[in-house]
Amino acid sequence: MIELRTPAELERMRPAGRFVASVLEATRDAAKVGVNLLELDALAHEMIRKAGAESCYIDYHPSFGASPFGKVICTSVNDAVLHGLPHDYTLRDGDLLSLDFAASVDGWVADSAVSVVVGTARPADLKLIRTTELALEAGIAAARVGNRIGDISAAIAEVGHGAGYKINTDFGGHGVGRTMHGDPHVPNDGRARRGLPLKPGLVIAIEPWFLETTKRIFTDPDGWTLRSADGSRGAHSEHTIAVTDGDPIVLTARD
């Protein structure tokens, strides 16, 4: 079911957006050569505790997950692009790390993701990350009353395909509100002027994720981490936004 939020409810969602942004900033800044993924998860966990927030991940067990996630942040490295389960891995120079985090504050959820290169960056990785960021910006710009979900999807796809990437549509954006994942689904490829009309109060996560040379993925033995089928690297950018009568509101905007 698709729910539209009142202006007062959107105001109550802002603290969740700010908190999610702060955790991504902290974990992104802490992601250095020699840091373990479990240390990043512990940092996010401690920030949740101090803020009195609730994790959306730790008990999360959808049909595509082998078991409850058990951690509070997704850490996807190199050829992993989504749902990376934190494990005993120490970051190395040149690793491409995607961080995805969602939390609930006072009953309202926000969801966001960022990708970064640890240490020395390859030009190809910087291009991949920047393309997801530009696709996110294009998707947000299309999130206006009078447009449809397909306009967001088409805007994302135009940037991704224009940079030479193929696009997987198995996973994409989604509604956000009292829970992390709701309707509508927001694919990263689609046709303009198709799909649900965008109305004021619609809150969605827009999340372009691209792989370098393939759109095929497989699930790790951990039952969660999604990797590229050919070993190429992936990047992921995401914001929770609200459609309004004017410009969209980016609830998870980072400094």
mmCIF file of N, CA, C and O in Angstrom, residues 16 18 21 23 40 58 64 68 70 72 75 86 94 98 103 112 119 125 162 199 202 207 209 220 222 242 253:
data_model
loop_
_atom_site.group_PDB
_atom_site.id
_atom_site.type_symbol
_atom_site.label_atom_id
_atom_site.label_comp_id
_atom_site.label_asym_id
_atom_site.label_seq_id
_atom_site.Cartn_x
_atom_site.Cartn_y
_atom_site.Cartn_z
ATOM 1 N N ALA A 16 15.171 11.347 11.457
ATOM 2 C CA ALA A 16 15.678 10.063 10.960
ATOM 3 C C ALA A 16 16.630 10.280 9.797
ATOM 4 O O ALA A 16 17.697 9.648 9.711
ATOM 5 N N ARG A 18 18.440 12.972 9.160
ATOM 6 C CA ARG A 18 19.690 13.558 9.649
ATOM 7 C C ARG A 18 20.552 12.508 10.342
ATOM 8 O O ARG A 18 21.782 12.503 10.191
ATOM 9 N N ALA A 21 22.151 10.181 7.773
ATOM 10 C CA ALA A 21 23.247 10.902 7.116
ATOM 11 C C ALA A 21 24.476 10.967 8.010
ATOM 12 O O ALA A 21 25.615 10.777 7.543
ATOM 13 N N VAL A 23 25.441 8.901 10.383
ATOM 14 C CA VAL A 23 26.101 7.589 10.498
ATOM 15 C C VAL A 23 26.898 7.286 9.229
ATOM 16 O O VAL A 23 28.032 6.781 9.300
ATOM 17 N N LEU A 40 33.447 -0.954 11.429
ATOM 18 C CA LEU A 40 32.474 -0.006 10.893
ATOM 19 C C LEU A 40 31.075 -0.340 11.396
ATOM 20 O O LEU A 40 30.305 0.561 11.758
ATOM 21 N N ILE A 58 19.116 -5.300 11.668
ATOM 22 C CA ILE A 58 19.633 -6.384 12.492
ATOM 23 C C ILE A 58 18.683 -7.588 12.535
ATOM 24 O O ILE A 58 19.130 -8.739 12.513
ATOM 25 N N PHE A 64 14.416 -12.930 0.318
ATOM 26 C CA PHE A 64 15.672 -13.141 -0.388
ATOM 27 C C PHE A 64 16.874 -13.289 0.548
ATOM 28 O O PHE A 64 17.992 -13.550 0.096
ATOM 29 N N PRO A 68 18.076 -13.772 9.398
ATOM 30 C CA PRO A 68 18.110 -12.368 9.828
ATOM 31 C C PRO A 68 19.496 -11.765 9.596
ATOM 32 O O PRO A 68 20.517 -12.432 9.805
ATOM 33 N N GLY A 70 21.441 -9.532 11.039
ATOM 34 C CA GLY A 70 22.330 -9.669 12.184
ATOM 35 C C GLY A 70 23.329 -8.544 12.390
ATOM 36 O O GLY A 70 24.023 -8.519 13.413
ATOM 37 N N VAL A 72 24.096 -4.015 11.498
ATOM 38 C CA VAL A 72 23.303 -2.791 11.403
ATOM 39 C C VAL A 72 23.639 -1.929 10.190
ATOM 40 O O VAL A 72 22.988 -0.911 9.959
ATOM 41 N N THR A 75 28.012 -3.382 4.185
ATOM 42 C CA THR A 75 29.366 -3.021 3.761
ATOM 43 C C THR A 75 29.731 -3.879 2.559
ATOM 44 O O THR A 75 30.093 -5.045 2.703
ATOM 45 N N PRO A 86 28.581 -7.351 6.911
ATOM 46 C CA PRO A 86 29.872 -7.120 7.550
ATOM 47 C C PRO A 86 30.472 -8.409 8.099
ATOM 48 O O PRO A 86 29.780 -9.213 8.724
ATOM 49 N N GLY A 94 42.886 0.805 -2.197
ATOM 50 C CA GLY A 94 42.214 0.671 -3.481
ATOM 51 C C GLY A 94 40.861 0.000 -3.433
ATOM 52 O O GLY A 94 40.181 -0.091 -4.464
ATOM 53 N N SER A 98 30.991 0.286 -0.599
ATOM 54 C CA SER A 98 29.659 0.885 -0.562
ATOM 55 C C SER A 98 29.055 0.653 0.816
ATOM 56 O O SER A 98 29.063 -0.476 1.320
ATOM 57 N N ALA A 103 17.733 3.380 9.420
ATOM 58 C CA ALA A 103 17.400 3.343 10.842
ATOM 59 C C ALA A 103 16.071 4.047 11.069
ATOM 60 O O ALA A 103 15.612 4.842 10.243
ATOM 61 N N SER A 112 19.775 5.364 3.198
ATOM 62 C CA SER A 112 20.706 6.068 2.326
ATOM 63 C C SER A 112 21.951 5.222 2.106
ATOM 64 O O SER A 112 22.230 4.299 2.883
ATOM 65 N N GLY A 119 41.838 4.649 0.239
ATOM 66 C CA GLY A 119 43.223 4.809 -0.193
ATOM 67 C C GLY A 119 43.319 5.243 -1.646
ATOM 68 O O GLY A 119 42.607 6.144 -2.092
ATOM 69 N N ASP A 125 37.076 3.365 -10.966
ATOM 70 C CA ASP A 125 36.225 3.341 -9.769
ATOM 71 C C ASP A 125 35.607 4.710 -9.515
ATOM 72 O O ASP A 125 34.436 4.816 -9.146
ATOM 73 N N GLY A 162 24.353 6.100 -20.492
ATOM 74 C CA GLY A 162 25.206 7.073 -21.158
ATOM 75 C C GLY A 162 26.676 6.918 -20.802
ATOM 76 O O GLY A 162 27.555 7.267 -21.596
ATOM 77 N N LYS A 199 2.811 12.202 -6.363
ATOM 78 C CA LYS A 199 1.938 13.124 -5.651
ATOM 79 C C LYS A 199 2.650 13.669 -4.421
ATOM 80 O O LYS A 199 3.541 13.020 -3.863
ATOM 81 N N LEU A 202 4.595 11.714 -1.151
ATOM 82 C CA LEU A 202 5.212 10.412 -1.439
ATOM 83 C C LEU A 202 6.666 10.440 -0.985
ATOM 84 O O LEU A 202 7.431 11.330 -1.376
ATOM 85 N N GLU A 207 17.792 4.819 -5.456
ATOM 86 C CA GLU A 207 19.117 4.231 -5.235
ATOM 87 C C GLU A 207 19.723 3.583 -6.481
ATOM 88 O O GLU A 207 19.665 2.367 -6.665
ATOM 89 N N TRP A 209 22.413 1.797 -8.515
ATOM 90 C CA TRP A 209 23.616 0.987 -8.293
ATOM 91 C C TRP A 209 23.984 0.368 -9.630
ATOM 92 O O TRP A 209 23.146 -0.149 -10.354
ATOM 93 N N ASP A 220 26.305 -14.381 -2.373
ATOM 94 C CA ASP A 220 27.394 -15.033 -1.651
ATOM 95 C C ASP A 220 26.882 -16.196 -0.794
ATOM 96 O O ASP A 220 25.705 -16.234 -0.437
ATOM 97 N N ASP A 222 27.158 -16.327 2.218
ATOM 98 C CA ASP A 222 26.621 -15.774 3.467
ATOM 99 C C ASP A 222 25.113 -15.548 3.395
ATOM 100 O O ASP A 222 24.471 -15.207 4.392
ATOM 101 N N ALA A 242 11.388 13.207 -0.392
ATOM 102 C CA ALA A 242 9.949 13.421 -0.324
ATOM 103 C C ALA A 242 9.510 14.271 -1.505
ATOM 104 O O ALA A 242 10.124 15.304 -1.805
ATOM 105 N N ALA A 253 20.179 14.210 3.195
ATOM 106 C CA ALA A 253 21.284 15.012 2.673
ATOM 107 C C ALA A 253 22.462 15.007 3.638
ATOM 108 O O ALA A 253 22.290 15.145 4.849
#
